[in-house]
XYZ file of C-alpha atoms in Angstrom:
744
model
C 255.058 -29.142 -29.248
C 254.814 -25.371 -29.797
C 253.015 -23.116 -27.329
C 251.770 -19.713 -28.469
C 252.140 -16.905 -25.948
C 250.971 -13.304 -25.835
C 253.902 -11.378 -24.330
C 254.117 -7.674 -23.459
C 257.406 -5.814 -23.872
C 258.385 -2.206 -23.230
C 257.095 -0.179 -26.163
C 256.008 3.484 -25.960
C 252.376 4.413 -26.556
C 253.162 6.306 -29.770
C 254.998 3.303 -31.227
C 253.426 1.263 -34.029
C 254.066 -1.791 -31.822
C 252.019 -0.808 -28.778
C 250.197 -4.046 -27.916
C 251.264 -7.524 -26.922
C 253.318 -9.619 -29.338
C 252.918 -13.291 -30.169
C 255.895 -15.576 -29.533
C 256.436 -19.305 -29.845
C 257.714 -21.330 -26.904
C 258.967 -24.863 -26.468
C 257.770 -24.854 -22.869
C 254.334 -24.289 -21.361
C 254.741 -21.001 -19.456
C 252.158 -19.648 -17.039
C 250.775 -16.113 -17.417
C 252.901 -13.697 -15.387
C 256.171 -15.500 -16.137
C 259.116 -13.202 -16.877
C 260.929 -14.182 -20.067
C 263.746 -13.016 -22.323
C 262.568 -12.477 -25.911
C 264.008 -11.006 -29.103
C 262.695 -7.599 -30.194
C 264.253 -6.366 -33.386
C 267.971 -6.819 -32.899
C 267.748 -6.631 -29.122
C 267.028 -9.112 -26.389
C 264.546 -7.685 -23.894
C 262.534 -8.683 -20.857
C 258.881 -9.515 -21.378
C 255.896 -10.702 -19.352
C 253.738 -13.613 -20.489
C 250.240 -12.161 -20.492
C 248.154 -15.045 -21.725
C 248.409 -18.413 -23.431
C 246.944 -18.348 -26.933
C 245.109 -21.286 -28.552
C 246.979 -20.750 -31.836
C 249.253 -18.329 -33.679
C 246.322 -16.307 -34.997
C 247.216 -14.376 -38.156
C 250.920 -15.004 -37.640
C 252.484 -17.601 -39.908
C 254.562 -20.175 -38.004
C 257.572 -19.315 -40.179
C 257.320 -15.684 -39.050
C 257.155 -16.495 -35.356
C 260.059 -15.635 -33.088
C 260.851 -17.884 -30.168
C 261.117 -17.195 -26.455
C 264.798 -17.259 -25.522
C 264.267 -18.356 -21.938
C 262.312 -17.851 -18.739
C 263.642 -16.336 -15.532
C 263.665 -19.577 -13.578
C 263.232 -19.446 -9.846
C 261.006 -16.380 -9.957
C 257.315 -16.984 -9.310
C 254.937 -15.641 -11.996
C 253.428 -12.211 -11.403
C 249.934 -12.620 -10.010
C 246.695 -12.210 -11.932
C 245.808 -9.281 -9.641
C 249.050 -7.506 -10.526
C 248.418 -8.026 -14.224
C 244.880 -6.692 -13.936
C 246.196 -3.607 -12.122
C 248.710 -2.958 -14.906
C 246.122 -3.593 -17.629
C 243.672 -1.177 -16.025
C 246.378 1.476 -15.624
C 247.362 1.214 -19.294
C 243.746 1.332 -20.430
C 242.617 4.192 -18.194
C 245.663 6.399 -18.649
C 245.903 5.689 -22.396
C 249.359 4.127 -22.468
C 250.946 1.010 -23.875
C 250.450 -1.984 -21.586
C 254.050 -3.059 -22.099
C 255.270 0.407 -21.169
C 253.402 0.271 -17.849
C 254.229 -3.369 -17.068
C 257.969 -3.149 -17.695
C 258.355 0.272 -16.056
C 256.861 -1.270 -12.899
C 259.742 -3.749 -12.682
C 263.182 -2.870 -11.237
C 265.566 -1.585 -13.937
C 268.231 -4.120 -12.976
C 265.759 -6.981 -13.349
C 265.091 -5.881 -16.909
C 268.818 -6.164 -17.670
C 269.673 -9.429 -15.900
C 270.062 -12.665 -17.783
C 268.568 -15.895 -16.468
C 272.012 -16.976 -15.179
C 272.620 -13.668 -13.368
C 269.196 -13.778 -11.740
C 269.744 -17.369 -10.623
C 272.932 -16.302 -8.858
C 271.106 -13.500 -7.060
C 268.308 -15.792 -5.945
C 270.840 -18.192 -4.458
C 272.191 -15.521 -2.123
C 271.150 -16.298 1.450
C 268.425 -14.168 2.947
C 268.832 -13.119 6.561
C 266.383 -14.999 8.711
C 263.852 -13.050 10.701
C 264.901 -12.721 14.339
C 262.887 -14.891 16.689
C 262.240 -12.030 19.092
C 258.882 -10.734 20.258
C 257.789 -7.177 19.766
C 258.836 -5.433 22.962
C 257.999 -1.924 21.781
C 256.534 0.201 24.540
C 253.370 1.500 22.928
C 252.262 4.985 23.813
C 248.780 5.490 25.180
C 246.259 6.344 22.482
C 244.106 9.433 22.674
C 240.319 8.952 22.643
C 240.212 10.178 19.044
C 242.881 7.690 17.969
C 241.039 4.828 19.658
C 237.787 5.844 17.980
C 239.439 6.145 14.558
C 240.982 2.666 14.824
C 237.707 1.133 15.999
C 235.744 2.749 13.165
C 238.327 1.656 10.615
C 238.159 -1.943 11.808
C 234.351 -1.923 11.706
C 234.014 -0.837 8.052
C 235.049 -2.197 4.669
C 235.143 0.954 2.542
C 238.280 2.910 1.652
C 238.976 5.139 4.637
C 240.082 8.769 4.729
C 241.805 9.711 7.993
C 241.202 13.452 8.286
C 243.497 14.471 11.108
C 244.971 17.792 12.121
C 248.733 18.065 12.011
C 250.082 16.650 15.252
C 246.900 14.646 15.971
C 248.738 11.324 15.773
C 247.874 9.985 12.313
C 251.181 8.118 12.143
C 250.353 6.140 15.282
C 247.055 5.086 13.690
C 248.987 3.884 10.633
C 251.361 1.937 12.870
C 248.577 0.286 14.858
C 246.633 -0.637 11.712
C 249.753 -2.176 10.139
C 250.663 -4.029 13.339
C 247.139 -5.439 13.596
C 247.219 -6.773 10.029
C 250.672 -8.336 10.439
C 249.693 -9.951 13.742
C 246.519 -11.519 12.348
C 248.207 -13.230 9.403
C 251.786 -14.497 9.425
C 252.050 -14.023 5.651
C 250.271 -10.668 5.357
C 252.023 -7.732 3.721
C 251.527 -3.994 4.211
C 252.345 -1.211 1.749
C 252.951 2.262 3.193
C 253.174 5.023 0.604
C 254.692 8.458 1.137
C 254.839 11.369 -1.342
C 258.618 11.750 -1.238
C 261.080 9.856 0.948
C 263.236 12.973 1.444
C 260.273 14.933 2.796
C 259.151 12.335 5.325
C 262.238 11.027 7.135
C 260.450 10.891 10.490
C 257.719 8.634 9.133
C 260.251 6.265 7.606
C 262.253 6.202 10.849
C 259.167 5.513 12.973
C 258.043 2.570 10.844
C 261.520 1.077 10.802
C 261.814 1.491 14.581
C 258.346 0.109 15.370
C 258.797 -2.976 13.196
C 262.484 -3.536 13.923
C 261.550 -6.833 15.590
C 260.657 -8.198 12.140
C 264.225 -7.790 10.966
C 265.707 -5.759 8.138
C 264.781 -8.369 5.542
C 261.073 -7.951 6.323
C 260.961 -4.134 6.390
C 262.159 -2.710 3.078
C 262.037 0.577 1.194
C 261.178 0.891 -2.485
C 261.847 4.206 -4.209
C 263.999 5.778 -6.906
C 266.573 7.024 -4.395
C 267.882 3.483 -3.938
C 270.713 2.077 -6.000
C 269.628 -0.389 -8.721
C 270.940 -3.294 -6.631
C 269.069 -2.126 -3.503
C 265.868 -1.609 -5.456
C 266.079 -5.089 -6.988
C 266.755 -6.655 -3.588
C 263.705 -4.939 -2.054
C 261.486 -5.892 -4.992
C 262.550 -9.556 -4.883
C 261.879 -9.663 -1.128
C 258.397 -8.225 -1.655
C 257.654 -10.516 -4.608
C 258.694 -13.611 -2.642
C 256.552 -12.582 0.336
C 259.616 -12.234 2.580
C 259.147 -8.481 3.053
C 256.180 -7.967 5.363
C 256.206 -4.172 5.229
C 257.165 -2.092 2.185
C 257.639 1.668 2.502
C 257.776 3.473 -0.833
C 256.851 6.351 -3.086
C 254.318 6.332 -5.936
C 256.257 3.673 -7.883
C 255.630 1.218 -5.036
C 251.958 0.918 -6.004
C 253.104 -1.534 -8.702
C 255.255 -3.628 -6.354
C 254.544 -7.338 -6.563
C 253.003 -8.135 -3.171
C 251.265 -11.536 -3.269
C 249.770 -11.218 0.233
C 248.885 -7.543 0.355
C 246.345 -6.805 3.100
C 246.709 -3.064 3.830
C 247.704 0.017 1.824
C 248.436 3.252 3.712
C 248.723 6.470 1.680
C 250.165 9.248 3.837
C 249.579 12.875 2.773
C 247.179 11.563 0.132
C 246.583 15.081 -1.220
C 250.197 15.531 -2.284
C 250.635 16.131 -6.052
C 253.773 13.956 -5.992
C 251.505 10.912 -6.183
C 250.697 11.872 -9.800
C 253.364 10.722 -12.244
C 254.297 13.512 -14.667
C 256.277 11.564 -17.266
C 255.422 8.494 -19.318
C 252.268 6.869 -17.980
C 250.761 9.754 -15.999
C 249.037 7.659 -13.349
C 247.815 8.663 -9.908
C 249.269 6.280 -7.326
C 246.669 7.366 -4.764
C 243.774 6.451 -7.034
C 245.420 3.200 -8.066
C 245.874 2.344 -4.385
C 242.096 2.371 -3.983
C 241.650 0.284 -7.103
C 244.350 -2.195 -6.117
C 242.782 -2.723 -2.699
C 239.538 -3.619 -4.450
C 241.321 -6.051 -6.759
C 243.098 -7.703 -3.851
C 239.793 -7.962 -2.002
C 238.012 -9.783 -4.755
C 237.206 -13.334 -3.756
C 237.149 -14.291 -7.430
C 239.902 -12.564 -9.461
C 238.038 -13.196 -12.714
C 234.837 -11.515 -11.589
C 233.979 -7.997 -12.618
C 235.143 -5.422 -10.120
C 233.811 -1.909 -9.890
C 236.293 0.895 -10.330
C 236.784 3.367 -7.469
C 235.447 6.905 -7.500
C 238.215 8.203 -9.729
C 237.230 5.857 -12.531
C 233.513 5.595 -12.150
C 232.006 4.192 -15.292
C 235.288 2.901 -16.710
C 235.278 -0.718 -17.756
C 237.772 -3.449 -17.081
C 240.349 -3.436 -19.876
C 240.399 -6.115 -22.518
C 243.427 -8.403 -22.770
C 246.384 -6.866 -24.603
C 246.719 -7.677 -28.248
C 242.932 -7.757 -28.623
C 240.934 -4.750 -29.715
C 239.550 -3.058 -26.628
C 235.790 -2.665 -26.630
C 234.301 0.619 -25.531
C 233.206 0.849 -21.880
C 229.462 0.776 -21.368
C 227.981 4.245 -21.347
C 225.972 5.649 -18.513
C 226.510 2.677 -16.224
C 226.625 3.444 -12.533
C 229.573 2.043 -10.573
C 228.819 -0.515 -7.900
C 229.306 0.461 -4.318
C 232.789 -0.341 -3.129
C 231.489 -2.415 -0.256
C 229.432 -4.657 -2.534
C 232.456 -6.663 -3.664
C 232.344 -8.829 -0.591
C 234.558 -9.196 2.451
C 237.503 -6.840 2.101
C 240.726 -8.826 2.431
C 242.714 -5.694 1.673
C 241.975 -2.247 3.084
C 243.215 1.174 2.018
C 243.767 4.000 4.492
C 244.307 7.518 3.107
C 245.556 10.164 5.494
C 245.867 13.948 5.386
C 245.244 17.129 7.339
C 244.106 18.746 4.078
C 242.622 15.976 1.902
C 242.269 16.299 -1.835
C 238.840 17.569 -2.790
C 238.269 14.372 -4.792
C 238.733 12.212 -1.682
C 236.742 14.622 0.481
C 233.812 14.544 -1.939
C 233.983 10.730 -1.912
C 233.383 10.833 1.862
C 230.526 13.290 1.402
C 228.938 10.910 -1.106
C 229.489 7.948 1.228
C 231.865 6.035 -1.053
C 234.716 6.518 1.410
C 234.667 6.248 5.162
C 235.758 9.427 6.979
C 237.751 9.169 10.220
C 238.217 12.505 11.990
C 240.896 13.496 14.502
C 240.716 17.247 15.164
C 242.792 17.485 18.349
C 246.537 17.541 18.663
C 248.120 15.047 21.002
C 248.375 16.623 24.449
C 246.031 19.507 23.630
C 242.793 20.129 25.439
C 240.799 21.490 22.524
C 241.082 22.338 18.848
C 241.458 26.100 19.173
C 244.020 25.859 21.944
C 246.158 23.295 20.188
C 246.589 24.677 16.689
C 248.649 27.802 15.965
C 246.970 31.179 16.027
C 246.868 32.536 12.467
C 247.774 36.208 12.099
C 247.253 37.995 8.782
C 249.576 40.903 8.013
C 247.971 43.384 5.606
C 250.936 44.375 3.443
C 248.957 47.363 2.093
C 249.581 49.017 5.468
C 253.271 48.151 5.732
C 256.257 50.165 4.452
C 256.573 50.081 0.659
C 258.770 47.301 -0.776
C 258.869 45.699 2.652
C 259.878 42.023 2.612
C 259.433 41.231 6.312
C 256.769 43.333 8.012
C 258.005 45.075 11.196
C 255.453 43.273 13.430
C 256.609 39.901 12.071
C 260.261 40.820 12.529
C 259.565 41.792 16.129
C 257.768 38.486 16.735
C 260.743 36.539 15.337
C 263.125 38.478 17.595
C 260.994 37.687 20.625
C 261.036 33.964 19.791
C 264.815 33.970 19.451
C 265.175 35.814 22.750
C 263.101 33.081 24.448
C 265.189 30.304 22.904
C 262.438 29.236 20.488
C 262.702 28.578 16.757
C 260.985 30.226 13.787
C 260.312 28.919 10.289
C 260.100 31.307 7.315
C 258.467 29.788 4.265
C 258.962 31.054 0.688
C 258.298 28.635 -2.144
C 260.944 30.053 -4.494
C 264.565 29.011 -4.347
C 267.597 30.944 -5.530
C 268.620 34.503 -4.721
C 266.274 36.257 -7.139
C 263.994 35.019 -9.940
C 265.310 37.621 -12.408
C 268.459 39.679 -12.973
C 267.722 42.901 -14.882
C 269.213 46.057 -16.326
C 267.098 49.145 -15.682
C 268.786 51.144 -18.473
C 268.024 48.992 -21.535
C 265.466 46.556 -20.097
C 267.630 43.423 -20.462
C 266.531 40.501 -18.285
C 268.100 37.131 -17.596
C 265.989 35.202 -20.075
C 266.957 31.637 -20.891
C 267.977 31.352 -24.566
C 266.432 27.874 -24.723
C 263.194 28.370 -22.746
C 260.412 30.918 -22.447
C 261.427 31.559 -18.861
C 263.928 33.583 -16.880
C 267.139 32.196 -15.460
C 267.275 32.451 -11.683
C 270.140 34.291 -10.015
C 272.016 32.130 -7.511
C 274.369 34.296 -5.496
C 276.106 31.409 -3.728
C 277.947 30.331 -6.876
C 277.329 33.534 -8.903
C 275.358 31.794 -11.637
C 272.238 32.331 -13.708
C 270.453 28.987 -13.763
C 267.376 27.902 -15.699
C 265.227 25.669 -13.526
C 263.545 24.150 -16.590
C 266.364 23.036 -18.895
C 269.322 23.371 -16.521
C 271.253 25.871 -18.694
C 273.740 27.674 -16.454
C 276.087 30.611 -17.022
C 278.233 32.800 -14.836
C 276.684 36.154 -13.923
C 277.902 38.728 -16.474
C 280.105 41.562 -15.198
C 277.998 44.039 -17.156
C 274.686 44.098 -19.005
C 274.996 42.052 -22.234
C 272.663 44.540 -23.919
C 274.177 47.943 -23.126
C 277.279 47.343 -21.032
C 275.797 48.888 -17.893
C 277.557 47.478 -14.835
C 274.594 48.266 -12.598
C 272.462 45.155 -13.135
C 270.264 44.276 -10.179
C 268.173 41.340 -8.931
C 264.380 41.560 -9.061
C 262.270 39.703 -6.509
C 263.424 37.415 -3.737
C 264.155 33.739 -3.367
C 265.098 31.773 -0.259
C 268.792 32.580 -0.671
C 268.136 36.329 -0.656
C 265.549 36.000 2.101
C 268.102 34.253 4.306
C 270.559 37.109 3.757
C 267.874 39.764 4.285
C 266.696 38.325 7.610
C 270.271 38.304 8.903
C 270.561 41.998 7.953
C 267.263 42.887 9.635
C 268.206 41.219 12.896
C 271.361 43.331 13.211
C 270.774 45.865 15.966
C 267.869 44.000 17.522
C 268.417 43.630 21.272
C 267.304 41.173 23.883
C 265.103 42.267 26.800
C 268.248 42.744 28.882
C 269.654 45.147 26.274
C 272.310 42.789 24.859
C 272.579 42.610 21.049
C 270.742 39.710 19.451
C 272.621 39.388 16.174
C 275.731 37.930 17.768
C 274.015 34.638 18.456
C 271.359 34.390 15.735
C 271.758 31.178 13.759
C 269.985 31.095 10.398
C 269.766 28.007 8.194
C 268.263 27.423 4.758
C 266.798 24.174 3.433
C 265.855 23.929 -0.239
C 266.823 21.957 -3.330
C 270.095 23.876 -3.603
C 271.339 23.165 -0.078
C 270.340 19.494 -0.053
C 271.892 18.284 -3.295
C 274.635 16.250 -1.671
C 273.845 12.884 -0.149
C 273.136 13.184 3.568
C 272.863 16.990 3.470
C 269.152 17.050 4.295
C 269.525 14.638 7.192
C 272.412 16.706 8.595
C 270.498 19.975 8.372
C 267.373 18.497 9.939
C 269.478 17.113 12.768
C 270.794 20.631 13.435
C 267.240 21.958 13.659
C 266.174 19.190 16.031
C 269.286 19.800 18.165
C 268.233 23.468 18.497
C 271.352 24.674 16.730
C 269.180 26.858 14.481
C 267.127 29.910 15.491
C 265.513 30.770 12.154
C 264.912 28.207 9.421
C 264.279 29.502 5.892
C 263.110 27.221 3.121
C 260.698 26.096 0.439
C 257.892 23.536 0.652
C 260.548 20.957 1.577
C 260.267 22.173 5.174
C 256.557 22.963 5.134
C 255.299 19.403 5.408
C 256.138 16.042 6.874
C 258.602 17.196 9.547
C 258.159 16.996 13.302
C 259.885 20.147 14.555
C 259.329 20.177 18.308
C 260.770 23.629 19.087
C 259.333 25.776 16.290
C 256.660 28.110 17.645
C 256.364 30.590 14.779
C 255.806 29.919 11.079
C 255.602 32.709 8.518
C 254.509 32.617 4.864
C 256.112 35.510 2.992
C 254.503 35.742 -0.442
C 251.519 33.385 -0.952
C 249.234 35.685 -2.986
C 250.244 34.449 -6.439
C 248.131 31.294 -6.175
C 244.965 33.247 -5.302
C 244.488 34.411 -8.887
C 246.149 31.621 -10.845
C 244.627 30.348 -14.075
C 244.880 26.826 -12.627
C 241.643 26.007 -10.792
C 243.518 23.764 -8.352
C 245.860 26.557 -7.196
C 243.722 27.666 -4.204
C 243.434 24.057 -3.028
C 247.206 23.609 -3.189
C 247.827 26.930 -1.435
C 245.408 26.212 1.393
C 246.899 22.763 1.899
C 250.449 24.108 1.864
C 249.662 26.859 4.376
C 247.835 24.435 6.655
C 250.741 22.015 6.446
C 253.216 24.815 7.149
C 251.157 25.988 10.109
C 251.281 22.459 11.446
C 255.061 22.741 11.909
C 254.466 25.199 14.779
C 253.552 24.265 18.330
C 253.994 20.502 18.045
C 255.419 20.511 21.549
C 252.385 20.519 23.840
C 254.107 22.837 26.333
C 254.516 25.525 23.668
C 251.360 24.813 21.686
C 249.275 27.642 23.108
C 251.902 30.259 22.190
C 252.476 29.069 18.622
C 251.590 31.342 15.708
C 251.264 31.271 11.935
C 251.906 34.631 10.237
C 250.743 35.209 6.661
C 251.828 38.332 4.776
C 249.212 39.163 2.141
C 247.813 42.065 0.119
C 244.375 40.385 0.186
C 243.566 39.639 3.854
C 239.811 39.591 3.127
C 240.070 36.639 0.747
C 237.785 33.762 1.869
C 240.721 31.341 1.773
C 242.455 33.228 4.576
C 239.213 33.399 6.533
C 239.018 29.596 6.572
C 242.740 29.381 7.345
C 242.377 31.576 10.429
C 239.823 29.137 11.818
C 241.744 26.046 10.664
C 238.447 25.163 9.043
C 239.223 22.823 6.173
C 235.593 21.569 5.902
C 234.383 25.145 5.263
C 237.082 25.735 2.652
C 236.301 22.408 0.975
C 232.554 23.108 0.935
C 233.079 26.474 -0.773
C 235.555 25.101 -3.308
C 233.346 22.114 -4.130
C 230.361 24.404 -4.609
C 232.294 26.509 -7.121
C 233.676 23.462 -8.926
C 230.262 21.851 -9.216
C 228.883 25.033 -10.771
C 231.777 25.075 -13.255
C 231.670 21.324 -13.943
C 235.233 20.807 -12.729
C 236.780 17.880 -10.876
C 235.424 15.972 -9.011
C 232.111 16.793 -10.750
C 233.555 16.968 -14.261
C 236.270 14.987 -15.977
C 239.104 16.094 -18.197
C 242.223 15.115 -20.059
C 245.047 17.129 -21.562
C 246.576 16.197 -24.899
C 250.055 17.684 -25.116
C 252.235 17.967 -28.196
C 255.884 18.953 -28.582
C 257.423 20.206 -31.814
C 260.190 22.389 -33.174
C 257.630 25.091 -33.937
C 254.599 26.171 -31.928
C 252.408 26.270 -35.055
C 253.178 22.620 -35.782
C 252.286 21.501 -32.244
C 249.002 23.424 -32.222
C 248.205 22.442 -35.794
C 248.586 18.748 -35.001
C 246.247 18.943 -32.014
C 243.615 21.012 -33.833
C 243.714 18.738 -36.894
C 243.277 15.627 -34.743
C 240.339 17.230 -32.916
C 238.640 18.240 -36.167
C 238.998 14.701 -37.509
C 237.537 13.266 -34.309
C 234.529 15.570 -34.476
C 233.993 14.840 -38.188
C 233.986 11.084 -37.624
C 231.733 11.321 -34.561
C 233.813 9.017 -32.400
C 232.117 7.092 -29.570
C 231.430 9.481 -26.723
C 232.071 12.575 -28.861
C 228.559 13.881 -28.238
C 229.397 14.294 -24.538
C 232.975 15.535 -24.973
C 234.208 19.087 -25.565
C 237.712 19.547 -27.003
C 238.935 23.143 -26.726
C 241.310 24.772 -29.248
C 244.992 24.087 -28.708
C 246.979 26.753 -26.838
C 250.622 27.141 -25.805
C 251.517 25.751 -22.396
C 252.333 28.181 -19.596
C 256.039 27.617 -20.221
C 255.639 27.125 -23.938
C 259.310 26.531 -24.831
C 261.677 24.282 -22.883
C 265.117 23.289 -24.218
C 264.176 24.742 -27.629
C 261.103 22.517 -27.851
C 257.745 24.224 -28.333
C 254.883 22.820 -26.258
C 251.130 23.069 -26.797
C 248.145 21.493 -25.094
C 244.476 20.828 -25.733
C 241.923 20.469 -22.954
C 239.223 17.829 -23.405
C 236.294 17.926 -20.961
C 233.194 15.863 -20.317
C 230.518 15.500 -17.681
C 230.775 11.716 -18.081
C 233.974 9.863 -17.313
C 232.745 6.842 -19.284
C 232.152 9.006 -22.367
C 235.582 10.605 -21.993
C 237.235 7.196 -21.776
C 235.374 5.948 -24.863
C 236.372 9.038 -26.799
C 240.067 8.875 -25.801
C 240.301 5.159 -26.618
C 238.814 5.729 -30.076
C 240.895 8.872 -30.608
C 244.246 7.136 -30.111
C 244.339 5.588 -33.648
C 243.329 8.931 -35.155
C 246.189 10.685 -33.386
C 248.598 8.156 -34.880
C 246.996 8.569 -38.287
C 247.046 12.376 -38.129
C 250.745 12.372 -37.369
C 251.566 10.010 -40.217
C 249.360 11.578 -42.883
C 249.545 15.260 -42.018
C 252.329 17.732 -42.718
C 253.733 17.627 -39.202
C 257.380 16.846 -39.865
C 258.561 18.943 -36.921
C 256.345 17.096 -34.459
C 258.414 15.284 -31.834
C 255.923 13.566 -29.568
C 252.442 13.730 -28.122
C 250.884 12.324 -24.955
C 247.549 12.149 -23.148
C 247.286 13.134 -19.492
C 244.054 11.816 -17.951
C 242.865 13.592 -14.784
C 245.595 16.271 -15.002
C 246.635 18.044 -11.819
C 247.623 21.310 -13.487
C 245.953 23.017 -16.422
């Protein structure tokens, strides 16, 4: 007997084979089964999506057969498949691309025999030891937050000041879930493993009694073998707690009962290549799927996808989502068997607005652990008006004096500049030559450590020329400052500074720098952080890598050197990112309760009267959020308006823009579904319009209705394919749709 199966394989969205394919099988295979199938001349991994009643339009003689199933591996659950299908539908990608990218790379390459051998390897048994962890006493705010979380069913946003003990709330919530159900699983998501080593260490230490086999990590920093081992443990239900980055949202967890998203505002949760999904938003949606008592019933989408419909099965033409329909309340699904807990000191405005509207539950913790009140616990913010400082001054004299005083008292300081390298540009003042990248519309950054000019976009690197390539002038000089130059400059400024007893300070000043350049080697970041914690560093200089996620107990002063650029950026999200980054950086100071009252955050700015800095001085995120949301609502921007970016890459800028404009004109002429509520703007070059000799253009598409935008994008996809094939766009390389873009 022949069974007809709809199977998804990895095909890109712009491919002519973007849906599921029909295969014949000698065996009855359940949906979710992983199989090896032929695709062209290759043998690839596929996922059985559904069992078909017949071969449809495919002639039996044309059918290709399934080569074999991955025996011993349980089928992927219906909930997992619905999550993948929704992701592909909402973010306008191929379902096979999303499904296969969610699986470990090594699994996609293993044969059935190789997988069988791996599954036969013994798994270390969980130690039969009770949890003897000495739990710290909770603060009243922590106790209230846990009680409120347990009493509600909605997605929860834990709005807690830095140092207020959010991690302990995560730990208690996870421990409670694992204790209630012996098979329950917990997913803890972090923006970047390298930026949150303390969180990873605390979870591993707290749940060490479960054994290494039941506490696993899942992120791209693992070797392929380690990643496969963690995924198999999670899929089999052996791993009780999974700690991972954004890719972990697609982990196969059959008994998932809690999802924790730490630093939920972090842009790292938005994938920037391939399927540009938001792992934070999908965490909310997945919790709702897992909580459904009937997996086949209709489930309302979370706030990020209000009005979007459940996707149709792959291989079938997707019907347009219903227009104008209001999403159901999240709590109306029934008893929540899976909860989601988002946490941040500076939440994304989308999540904050969801709490204002009542869709999310808000848990507030405003006090630092060990602090008596809010104003006494958080660092004092001092604004340095650079208009009144010496011209071309990098470190204002008052700030330099404050740093010297901290060093003299044996305390640490953190200097934050979000620009690595020695200088962003190397220039000749005689002929005007600058260190432009020959392959990108950007400058190569001067790195003094290895005397190179390095493009941070395409990676092109050259040695620094001995003289100006344009005129031969040997006096070429750096313009601007990066962390490498700042480190050198601070060391120069501290020469001659004396201690209160009159002894010179520079003899014992220890300055360290942490950025992408100093942490390239494996273990370098851990080693440098250990030096800071051991108080072997007096002044720490770095980028955003050190501004968030670290528990520095002896830092009492944090300084932001040049934050003004984001105040007047063309990207409407720039102020939100700046405020969050400065608040996170400020949170690195005064985490030791004994030094909390003396901690300070210094901000050097030419615009001290800007409202953003006014809210920062008061540590008043609610006031900042209210003002930003008011402005966004007036402008129809997220979370009150909805948008997508269509990007095109070509050998020539005119080709990229021409393709986008032609596709938009065709869409308007044919009056696609939802077009009446959608506004496509003319195509423009991207901010960095040329990277690696590829020209890049983008088109912004906006709508006041997310449902209308989704209908329009779904109907526009075939026209984009058609425009590329029929138009004179021979130099066009690729195009992609980015739904809910983070940067415009």
